[in-house]
Short mmCIF file of N, CA and C in Angstrom, two decimals:
data_model
loop_
_atom_site.label_atom_id
_atom_site.label_comp_id
_atom_site.label_asym_id
_atom_site.label_seq_id
_atom_site.Cartn_x
_atom_site.Cartn_y
_atom_site.Cartn_z
N MET A 3 59.67 74.73 129.31
CA MET A 3 60.16 74.35 128.63
C MET A 3 61.55 74.47 128.65
N SER A 4 61.36 73.09 128.63
CA SER A 4 62.86 71.77 129.37
C SER A 4 64.15 72.37 128.10
N GLU A 5 65.33 72.03 128.58
CA GLU A 5 66.30 72.21 127.56
C GLU A 5 66.60 71.10 126.64
N VAL A 6 65.81 69.93 126.91
CA VAL A 6 65.80 69.03 125.34
C VAL A 6 65.33 68.76 124.40
N GLU A 7 64.23 69.99 124.59
CA GLU A 7 63.02 69.71 123.67
C GLU A 7 64.24 70.96 122.40
N VAL A 8 64.74 71.34 122.70
CA VAL A 8 65.61 72.87 121.86
C VAL A 8 66.51 72.05 121.26
N PHE A 9 66.64 72.40 119.92
CA PHE A 9 67.80 71.53 118.70
C PHE A 9 68.57 72.55 119.21
N HIS A 10 69.51 72.00 119.28
CA HIS A 10 71.19 72.19 120.33
C HIS A 10 72.13 71.40 119.57
N GLU A 11 73.19 72.25 118.18
CA GLU A 11 74.52 71.54 117.74
C GLU A 11 75.36 71.84 118.53
N LYS A 12 76.39 71.24 118.97
CA LYS A 12 77.74 71.55 120.18
C LYS A 12 78.78 71.74 119.35
N GLN A 13 80.24 72.74 119.00
CA GLN A 13 80.71 72.63 118.31
C GLN A 13 81.48 71.87 118.09
N ARG A 14 81.95 71.75 117.04
CA ARG A 14 83.59 70.66 116.50
C ARG A 14 83.68 71.24 115.48
N LEU A 15 85.11 71.38 115.04
CA LEU A 15 86.31 72.08 114.01
C LEU A 15 86.16 73.77 114.29
N GLU A 16 86.37 74.29 113.22
CA GLU A 16 85.82 75.43 112.86
C GLU A 16 84.51 75.51 112.32
N LEU A 17 83.37 74.57 112.74
CA LEU A 17 82.22 74.68 111.99
C LEU A 17 80.85 75.37 113.16
N CYS A 18 81.38 76.29 113.27
CA CYS A 18 80.14 76.86 113.91
C CYS A 18 79.05 77.98 113.17
N ALA A 19 79.50 77.96 111.81
CA ALA A 19 79.09 78.55 110.96
C ALA A 19 77.72 77.98 110.59
N ILE A 20 77.93 76.52 109.93
CA ILE A 20 76.89 75.32 109.80
C ILE A 20 75.79 74.79 111.58
N HIS A 21 76.98 75.17 112.63
CA HIS A 21 75.71 75.09 113.53
C HIS A 21 74.84 75.83 113.71
N ALA A 22 75.31 77.23 113.93
CA ALA A 22 74.49 78.24 113.46
C ALA A 22 73.17 77.96 112.63
N LEU A 23 73.34 78.12 111.62
CA LEU A 23 72.61 77.55 110.48
C LEU A 23 71.18 76.56 111.25
N ASN A 24 72.33 75.56 111.64
CA ASN A 24 71.25 74.31 112.23
C ASN A 24 69.95 74.90 113.30
N ASN A 25 71.19 75.75 114.04
CA ASN A 25 70.28 75.36 115.49
C ASN A 25 69.06 76.58 115.08
N VAL A 26 69.06 77.11 114.22
CA VAL A 26 68.74 78.83 113.86
C VAL A 26 67.47 77.52 113.13
N LEU A 27 67.42 77.10 112.41
CA LEU A 27 66.56 76.30 111.40
C LEU A 27 65.70 75.59 112.38
N GLN A 28 66.72 74.72 113.32
CA GLN A 28 65.87 74.19 114.76
C GLN A 28 66.18 72.25 114.12
N GLU A 29 67.08 72.04 113.49
CA GLU A 29 67.32 71.08 112.46
C GLU A 29 68.57 70.41 111.56
N ARG A 30 69.55 69.19 111.89
CA ARG A 30 70.21 69.37 111.20
C ARG A 30 70.13 69.27 109.53
N VAL A 31 70.21 70.34 109.01
CA VAL A 31 69.78 70.32 107.82
C VAL A 31 71.51 70.76 107.13
N PHE A 32 72.19 71.05 107.27
CA PHE A 32 73.16 71.59 106.75
C PHE A 32 74.54 70.58 106.96
N THR A 33 75.52 70.54 106.85
CA THR A 33 77.14 69.32 107.16
C THR A 33 78.05 70.19 106.40
N LYS A 34 79.44 69.72 106.83
CA LYS A 34 80.74 70.15 106.42
C LYS A 34 80.74 70.15 105.43
N GLU A 35 79.62 68.91 104.47
CA GLU A 35 79.76 68.71 102.95
C GLU A 35 79.12 69.68 102.19
N THR A 36 78.09 69.70 102.59
CA THR A 36 77.25 70.52 101.99
C THR A 36 77.38 72.84 101.90
N ALA A 37 78.58 72.68 102.93
CA ALA A 37 79.02 73.95 102.84
C ALA A 37 79.95 74.46 102.34
N ASP A 38 80.78 73.02 101.79
CA ASP A 38 82.27 72.79 101.09
C ASP A 38 81.77 72.99 99.90
N GLU A 39 79.92 72.32 99.33
CA GLU A 39 79.65 72.54 98.00
C GLU A 39 79.37 73.76 98.09
N ILE A 40 78.28 74.67 99.02
CA ILE A 40 78.14 76.33 98.33
C ILE A 40 79.58 76.54 98.09
N CYS A 41 80.77 76.57 98.96
CA CYS A 41 81.73 77.08 98.45
C CYS A 41 82.44 77.18 97.32
N LYS A 42 82.39 75.93 96.86
CA LYS A 42 82.65 75.63 95.52
C LYS A 42 81.53 76.22 93.92
N ARG A 43 80.51 76.61 94.49
CA ARG A 43 79.17 77.83 93.82
C ARG A 43 80.24 78.30 93.97
N LEU A 44 79.94 79.00 95.02
CA LEU A 44 80.45 80.28 95.36
C LEU A 44 81.96 80.99 94.87
N ALA A 45 82.52 80.79 94.19
CA ALA A 45 84.21 80.43 94.11
C ALA A 45 84.34 79.65 92.78
N PRO A 46 83.81 78.99 91.91
CA PRO A 46 84.53 77.43 91.06
C PRO A 46 85.93 77.41 90.66
N GLN A 47 85.92 79.37 90.68
CA GLN A 47 87.78 79.16 89.75
C GLN A 47 88.78 78.91 90.44
N CYS A 48 87.96 78.83 92.15
CA CYS A 48 89.54 79.01 93.09
C CYS A 48 89.82 78.05 93.23
N VAL A 49 90.91 78.12 93.34
CA VAL A 49 92.26 76.80 94.02
C VAL A 49 92.12 76.85 95.33
N VAL A 50 91.94 77.55 96.13
CA VAL A 50 92.43 77.90 96.98
C VAL A 50 90.38 79.49 97.92
N ASN A 51 89.78 78.67 98.07
CA ASN A 51 89.31 78.98 98.12
C ASN A 51 88.38 79.93 99.27
N PRO A 52 87.56 81.09 98.98
CA PRO A 52 87.66 82.50 100.08
C PRO A 52 87.14 82.68 100.47
N HIS A 53 85.68 81.52 100.45
CA HIS A 53 84.48 81.09 101.54
C HIS A 53 85.25 80.67 102.92
N ARG A 54 86.44 79.75 102.86
CA ARG A 54 86.66 79.33 103.42
C ARG A 54 88.40 78.57 104.68
N SER A 55 88.41 78.61 105.55
CA SER A 55 89.42 77.87 105.47
C SER A 55 90.04 77.24 104.63
N VAL A 56 91.77 77.31 104.70
CA VAL A 56 92.61 76.77 103.72
C VAL A 56 92.62 74.96 104.27
N LEU A 57 92.64 74.96 105.72
CA LEU A 57 92.74 74.20 106.26
C LEU A 57 91.50 72.77 105.63
N GLY A 58 90.48 73.26 105.67
CA GLY A 58 89.54 72.55 105.01
C GLY A 58 88.74 71.90 106.66
N THR A 59 89.03 73.00 107.29
CA THR A 59 88.14 72.83 108.90
C THR A 59 87.05 73.52 108.98
N GLY A 60 86.96 74.20 108.17
CA GLY A 60 85.17 75.40 108.18
C GLY A 60 85.50 76.52 107.71
N ASN A 61 85.17 77.16 109.25
CA ASN A 61 86.01 78.74 109.73
C ASN A 61 84.79 79.46 108.19
N TYR A 62 84.02 79.00 107.63
CA TYR A 62 83.00 79.61 106.34
C TYR A 62 82.64 80.84 107.18
N ASP A 63 82.65 81.77 105.65
CA ASP A 63 82.40 83.04 105.65
C ASP A 63 80.64 83.54 105.85
N VAL A 64 80.42 84.70 105.71
CA VAL A 64 79.07 85.13 105.71
C VAL A 64 77.95 84.78 104.10
N ASN A 65 78.77 84.35 103.03
CA ASN A 65 78.47 84.73 101.62
C ASN A 65 77.16 82.96 101.88
N VAL A 66 78.38 82.20 102.70
CA VAL A 66 77.87 80.58 102.63
C VAL A 66 77.18 80.18 103.78
N ILE A 67 76.91 81.64 104.42
CA ILE A 67 75.35 81.30 105.22
C ILE A 67 74.38 81.96 104.49
N MET A 68 74.94 83.13 103.53
CA MET A 68 73.60 83.99 103.25
C MET A 68 73.14 82.67 101.90
N ALA A 69 74.01 82.03 101.02
CA ALA A 69 74.06 81.01 100.28
C ALA A 69 72.94 79.59 101.12
N ALA A 70 73.30 79.32 102.00
CA ALA A 70 72.51 78.23 103.20
C ALA A 70 71.42 78.94 103.23
N LEU A 71 70.92 80.07 103.54
CA LEU A 71 69.76 80.31 104.24
C LEU A 71 68.35 80.29 102.20
N GLN A 72 68.85 81.14 101.63
CA GLN A 72 68.46 81.16 100.39
C GLN A 72 68.06 79.74 100.09
N SER A 73 68.99 78.72 99.89
CA SER A 73 68.51 77.70 99.77
C SER A 73 67.48 77.05 100.36
N ARG A 74 67.16 77.63 101.44
CA ARG A 74 65.62 76.57 102.30
C ARG A 74 64.57 77.81 101.61
N GLY A 75 64.54 78.91 101.26
CA GLY A 75 63.80 79.80 101.10
C GLY A 75 63.82 81.31 101.89
N LEU A 76 65.25 81.32 103.08
CA LEU A 76 65.08 82.37 103.51
C LEU A 76 66.24 82.85 103.54
N ALA A 77 66.39 84.50 103.72
CA ALA A 77 67.19 85.36 103.65
C ALA A 77 67.54 85.98 104.73
N ALA A 78 68.99 86.47 104.33
CA ALA A 78 69.66 87.22 105.75
C ALA A 78 69.84 88.55 105.12
N VAL A 79 68.95 89.57 106.49
CA VAL A 79 68.92 90.78 106.87
C VAL A 79 69.89 91.45 107.43
N TRP A 80 71.52 91.51 106.67
CA TRP A 80 72.59 92.69 107.61
C TRP A 80 71.69 93.05 108.92
N TRP A 81 72.23 93.24 109.89
CA TRP A 81 71.76 94.39 111.06
C TRP A 81 72.43 95.57 111.14
N ASP A 82 71.79 97.03 110.53
CA ASP A 82 72.85 98.27 110.87
C ASP A 82 73.02 97.91 112.31
N LYS A 83 73.74 97.99 113.39
CA LYS A 83 74.26 98.38 114.36
C LYS A 83 73.59 99.45 114.86
N ARG A 84 73.25 101.59 114.27
CA ARG A 84 73.37 102.14 114.43
C ARG A 84 72.00 102.51 114.79
N ARG A 85 71.30 101.11 114.77
CA ARG A 85 69.64 101.19 114.61
C ARG A 85 69.42 100.34 115.87
N SER A 86 68.40 101.14 116.94
CA SER A 86 67.83 100.55 118.51
C SER A 86 67.26 99.23 117.85
N VAL A 87 67.61 98.05 118.63
CA VAL A 87 67.27 96.94 118.45
C VAL A 87 65.30 97.07 118.70
N GLN A 88 65.30 98.39 119.36
CA GLN A 88 63.31 98.11 119.70
C GLN A 88 62.92 98.20 118.21
N SER A 89 63.59 99.07 117.23
CA SER A 89 63.14 98.97 115.77
C SER A 89 63.09 97.52 115.64
N LEU A 90 63.62 96.49 116.12
CA LEU A 90 63.13 94.83 115.32
C LEU A 90 61.75 94.96 115.47
N CYS A 91 60.87 94.07 114.29
CA CYS A 91 59.37 93.23 114.64
C CYS A 91 59.71 91.88 114.31
N LEU A 92 59.88 91.70 115.94
CA LEU A 92 60.30 90.64 115.84
C LEU A 92 58.95 88.89 115.81
N ASP A 93 58.23 89.82 115.56
CA ASP A 93 56.95 88.07 114.59
C ASP A 93 57.58 88.31 113.91
N LYS A 94 58.43 88.72 113.07
CA LYS A 94 58.73 88.87 111.42
C LYS A 94 60.21 88.28 111.19
N VAL A 95 60.60 87.97 111.87
CA VAL A 95 61.94 87.09 112.45
C VAL A 95 61.97 85.96 113.08
N GLN A 96 62.68 85.26 112.19
CA GLN A 96 62.56 83.35 112.02
C GLN A 96 63.71 83.96 113.52
N GLY A 97 64.90 84.11 113.11
CA GLY A 97 65.97 84.16 114.21
C GLY A 97 66.68 84.60 113.83
N PHE A 98 68.45 84.65 114.58
CA PHE A 98 68.85 85.58 114.95
C PHE A 98 71.00 85.38 114.61
N ILE A 99 71.26 84.93 113.85
CA ILE A 99 73.01 84.56 113.99
C ILE A 99 73.59 85.76 113.96
N LEU A 100 74.85 85.73 114.75
CA LEU A 100 75.29 86.95 115.53
C LEU A 100 76.73 86.54 114.74
N ASN A 101 78.13 87.30 114.36
CA ASN A 101 79.20 87.13 113.67
C ASN A 101 79.89 88.17 115.43
N VAL A 102 80.28 87.19 116.75
CA VAL A 102 81.31 87.84 117.64
C VAL A 102 82.09 87.19 118.01
N PRO A 103 83.52 88.38 118.54
CA PRO A 103 84.43 88.35 118.87
C PRO A 103 84.99 86.70 119.89
N SER A 104 85.63 86.09 119.78
CA SER A 104 85.58 85.06 120.91
C SER A 104 87.08 84.40 121.13
N ARG A 105 87.10 84.10 122.69
CA ARG A 105 88.71 83.28 122.73
C ARG A 105 88.87 82.41 122.18
N VAL A 106 90.41 82.11 122.39
CA VAL A 106 91.08 80.91 121.17
C VAL A 106 91.47 79.92 122.73
N SER A 107 91.09 78.62 122.64
CA SER A 107 91.59 78.08 123.78
C SER A 107 92.14 76.41 123.16
N LEU A 108 93.38 76.30 123.63
CA LEU A 108 93.76 75.19 123.18
C LEU A 108 94.20 73.65 124.58
N GLY A 109 92.80 73.04 124.19
CA GLY A 109 92.34 72.12 126.22
C GLY A 109 91.67 73.11 126.96
N ILE A 110 92.46 73.68 128.01
CA ILE A 110 91.66 74.51 129.39
C ILE A 110 92.78 75.54 129.22
N VAL A 111 93.50 75.90 128.14
CA VAL A 111 94.71 77.18 127.93
C VAL A 111 94.30 78.17 127.04
N SER A 112 93.72 79.31 127.87
CA SER A 112 93.00 80.18 126.93
C SER A 112 93.94 81.13 126.48
N LEU A 113 94.48 80.81 125.49
CA LEU A 113 95.38 82.28 124.27
C LEU A 113 94.55 83.73 124.25
N PRO A 114 95.65 84.28 124.32
CA PRO A 114 95.25 85.81 124.14
C PRO A 114 94.86 85.94 122.66
N LEU A 115 94.34 85.04 122.24
CA LEU A 115 93.63 86.00 120.92
C LEU A 115 92.51 85.80 120.93
N ARG A 116 91.75 86.01 119.56
CA ARG A 116 90.44 86.76 119.42
C ARG A 116 89.98 86.34 118.42
N ARG A 117 89.31 85.50 117.87
CA ARG A 117 88.59 84.58 116.56
C ARG A 117 87.09 85.29 116.33
N ARG A 118 86.33 85.05 115.40
CA ARG A 118 85.35 85.15 115.25
C ARG A 118 84.49 83.74 114.60
N HIS A 119 83.63 84.15 115.44
CA HIS A 119 82.86 83.28 115.95
C HIS A 119 80.42 83.07 116.07
N TRP A 120 80.23 82.64 114.76
CA TRP A 120 78.83 82.60 114.57
C TRP A 120 78.36 81.43 115.92
N LEU A 121 76.90 82.56 116.00
CA LEU A 121 75.92 81.68 117.04
C LEU A 121 75.06 82.47 116.62
N ALA A 122 73.37 81.10 116.68
CA ALA A 122 72.22 81.35 116.47
C ALA A 122 71.71 82.12 117.82
N VAL A 123 70.53 82.70 117.52
CA VAL A 123 69.75 82.46 118.86
C VAL A 123 68.00 82.27 118.10
N ARG A 124 67.35 81.99 118.50
CA ARG A 124 65.97 82.21 118.17
C ARG A 124 64.95 81.79 119.73
N GLN A 125 63.52 81.70 118.87
CA GLN A 125 62.81 81.66 119.79
C GLN A 125 61.87 79.90 119.57
N VAL A 126 61.74 79.31 120.32
CA VAL A 126 61.45 78.41 120.49
C VAL A 126 60.06 78.29 121.70
N ASN A 127 58.66 77.98 121.37
CA ASN A 127 57.57 77.65 122.14
C ASN A 127 57.96 78.75 123.24
N GLY A 128 57.82 80.26 122.38
CA GLY A 128 57.42 81.06 123.50
C GLY A 128 59.04 81.83 124.25
N HIS A 129 59.82 81.21 124.11
CA HIS A 129 60.75 81.50 124.44
C HIS A 129 62.58 81.75 123.79
N TYR A 130 62.87 82.85 124.25
CA TYR A 130 64.75 83.29 123.33
C TYR A 130 65.86 82.22 123.81
N TYR A 131 66.26 81.47 122.82
CA TYR A 131 67.25 80.76 123.03
C TYR A 131 68.83 81.48 122.70
N ASN A 132 70.09 81.20 123.27
CA ASN A 132 71.45 81.88 122.74
C ASN A 132 71.17 79.91 122.66
N LEU A 133 72.00 80.00 121.70
CA LEU A 133 72.21 78.26 120.85
C LEU A 133 73.53 78.48 119.83
N ASP A 134 74.20 78.84 120.76
CA ASP A 134 75.76 79.31 120.22
C ASP A 134 76.35 77.53 121.02
N SER A 135 77.06 77.03 119.77
CA SER A 135 77.64 75.68 119.83
C SER A 135 78.76 75.63 121.09
N LYS A 136 79.22 76.86 121.25
CA LYS A 136 80.04 76.26 122.18
C LYS A 136 79.51 75.95 123.41
N LEU A 137 78.47 76.40 123.81
CA LEU A 137 77.69 76.85 125.35
C LEU A 137 77.17 74.48 125.46
N LYS A 138 76.97 74.43 126.75
CA LYS A 138 77.11 72.32 126.93
C LYS A 138 75.31 72.55 125.74
N GLY A 139 75.16 73.87 126.24
CA GLY A 139 73.16 73.16 125.96
C GLY A 139 72.23 74.88 125.82
N PRO A 140 71.59 74.88 125.33
CA PRO A 140 70.11 75.63 124.97
C PRO A 140 70.97 76.69 126.33
N VAL A 141 70.82 78.26 125.91
CA VAL A 141 70.79 78.71 127.63
C VAL A 141 69.44 80.34 127.14
N CYS A 142 68.54 79.69 127.58
CA CYS A 142 67.28 80.58 127.89
C CYS A 142 67.11 81.88 128.01
N ILE A 143 67.17 82.69 127.37
CA ILE A 143 67.28 84.56 127.46
C ILE A 143 66.02 84.81 128.27
N GLY A 144 64.66 84.54 127.42
CA GLY A 144 63.69 84.83 128.54
C GLY A 144 62.51 85.15 127.40
N GLY A 145 61.75 86.37 127.35
CA GLY A 145 61.14 87.16 126.73
C GLY A 145 62.24 87.94 126.18
N GLU A 146 60.66 88.85 124.92
CA GLU A 146 61.52 90.03 124.04
C GLU A 146 62.23 90.69 124.71
N THR A 147 62.08 91.36 125.95
CA THR A 147 62.60 92.17 126.80
C THR A 147 63.99 92.00 126.89
N GLU A 148 64.30 90.49 127.46
CA GLU A 148 65.06 89.97 127.88
C GLU A 148 66.17 89.65 126.10
N LEU A 149 65.63 89.31 125.39
CA LEU A 149 66.05 89.34 123.47
C LEU A 149 66.72 90.14 123.66
N ARG A 150 65.86 91.68 123.67
CA ARG A 150 66.12 92.67 123.88
C ARG A 150 68.06 93.46 123.92
N SER A 151 67.66 92.88 124.97
CA SER A 151 68.45 93.50 126.30
C SER A 151 69.71 92.70 125.78
N PHE A 152 70.23 91.36 125.51
CA PHE A 152 71.40 90.43 124.79
C PHE A 152 71.13 90.76 123.86
N LEU A 153 70.67 90.68 122.75
CA LEU A 153 70.73 91.41 121.25
C LEU A 153 71.51 92.87 121.98
N SER A 154 71.25 93.73 122.70
CA SER A 154 72.33 94.80 122.92
C SER A 154 73.38 95.01 122.87
N GLU A 155 73.03 93.99 124.12
CA GLU A 155 75.07 93.84 124.55
C GLU A 155 75.42 92.81 123.69
N GLN A 156 74.97 92.25 123.41
CA GLN A 156 76.20 91.29 122.14
C GLN A 156 76.51 92.41 120.82
N LEU A 157 76.21 93.65 120.61
CA LEU A 157 76.24 94.63 119.31
C LEU A 157 76.73 95.32 120.11
N SER A 158 77.10 95.42 121.49
CA SER A 158 78.06 96.82 121.70
C SER A 158 79.28 96.99 121.59
N GLN A 159 79.58 95.07 121.30
CA GLN A 159 81.12 94.97 121.13
C GLN A 159 80.78 95.51 119.50
N ASP A 160 82.52 96.09 119.76
CA ASP A 160 82.80 96.58 118.15
C ASP A 160 82.97 96.01 117.16
N VAL A 161 83.11 94.80 116.53
CA VAL A 161 83.54 93.76 115.76
C VAL A 161 82.38 92.72 116.00
N ALA A 162 81.34 93.11 116.54
CA ALA A 162 79.91 91.94 116.89
C ALA A 162 79.13 92.54 115.21
N GLU A 163 78.44 91.67 114.96
CA GLU A 163 77.33 91.87 113.89
C GLU A 163 76.29 91.16 114.10
N MET A 164 75.73 91.30 113.24
CA MET A 164 73.96 90.43 113.36
C MET A 164 73.21 90.41 112.16
N LEU A 165 72.59 89.44 111.69
CA LEU A 165 71.97 89.13 110.46
C LEU A 165 70.75 88.27 110.74
N LEU A 166 69.79 89.20 110.02
CA LEU A 166 68.33 88.49 111.18
C LEU A 166 67.57 87.23 109.65
N VAL A 167 67.08 86.21 110.74
CA VAL A 167 66.76 85.66 109.71
C VAL A 167 65.21 85.34 109.12
N VAL A 168 64.93 85.57 108.24
CA VAL A 168 63.80 85.72 107.96
C VAL A 168 62.86 84.67 106.45
N GLN A 169 61.69 85.52 106.25
CA GLN A 169 61.23 84.86 104.86
C GLN A 169 61.59 85.64 103.77
N ARG A 170 61.39 85.39 102.40
CA ARG A 170 61.94 85.97 101.75
C ARG A 170 61.05 87.02 101.42
N GLU A 171 60.22 87.42 101.22
CA GLU A 171 59.22 88.15 101.53
C GLU A 171 59.08 88.91 102.69
N VAL A 172 59.55 88.76 103.72
CA VAL A 172 60.09 89.87 104.32
C VAL A 172 61.02 90.57 104.19
N GLU A 173 62.28 90.39 104.05
CA GLU A 173 62.77 90.97 103.46
C GLU A 173 63.16 91.98 102.40
N ASP A 174 62.34 91.57 101.30
CA ASP A 174 61.62 92.44 100.25
C ASP A 174 60.73 93.09 100.50
N ASP A 175 59.88 92.83 101.13
CA ASP A 175 58.48 94.06 101.57
C ASP A 175 59.41 94.94 103.11
N GLY A 176 60.69 94.63 103.35
CA GLY A 176 60.93 95.76 104.96
C GLY A 176 60.63 95.21 106.26
N THR A 177 59.25 94.49 106.39
CA THR A 177 58.34 94.12 107.49
C THR A 177 59.10 93.62 108.73
N TRP A 178 60.92 93.56 108.29
CA TRP A 178 61.28 93.09 109.78
C TRP A 178 61.61 94.21 110.94
N LEU A 179 60.69 95.84 109.95
CA LEU A 179 61.56 96.92 110.78
C LEU A 179 59.74 96.83 111.17
N VAL A 180 60.12 97.92 112.59
CA VAL A 180 58.89 98.44 112.78
C VAL A 180 58.29 99.10 112.05
N ALA A 181 57.03 99.62 111.53
CA ALA A 181 56.20 100.86 111.07
C ALA A 181 57.08 101.76 110.63
N GLU A 182 57.07 102.73 111.96
CA GLU A 182 57.78 104.30 111.66
C GLU A 182 59.45 104.03 111.28
N ASP A 183 59.70 103.02 111.43
CA ASP A 183 61.53 103.04 110.63
C ASP A 183 61.54 102.50 109.65
N SER A 184 60.88 101.96 109.62
CA SER A 184 60.33 101.10 107.82
C SER A 184 60.65 102.78 106.59
N ARG A 185 60.33 103.58 106.95
CA ARG A 185 60.40 104.64 106.63
C ARG A 185 61.92 105.24 105.85
N LYS A 186 62.59 105.41 106.84
CA LYS A 186 63.75 106.24 107.27
C LYS A 186 64.70 105.22 106.46
#
């Protein structure tokens, strides 16, 4: 599979949440304007909206991502990092949105600061791809074994978090976990 066939939005402003949503959905569905509308719905009485940057450049929080997915009939399941990624039922997961630490840079100069960054991972034609908007293009992770290694490595960072993107009924019935783990 060539990288050209995999949808991949690149980083612009602080819109990584929008890019992660579109990359996990494999189409341009959400824009800054639609995300700003979601922010207004989430906090209609607020002059300074708590779900985005006060500068209006993006930096949307998890509530915006969850509401955006719900508008598409999907759900975001917060992954408990104490679980092993081996307990994921990958057939039931449409994709992953991770929140990871990221270096701050001004042009070619990297600053000693770290911020939070949203990125997407998704299977396309049997291969899993890292669809991080800061990458020049999609990067093939490989199959299920390589995906589990990649996710474990990402989640080993203290402040990294992961959302599973699933159909609503999969969230409701808990089938995103393999059977023996769903009883715990």
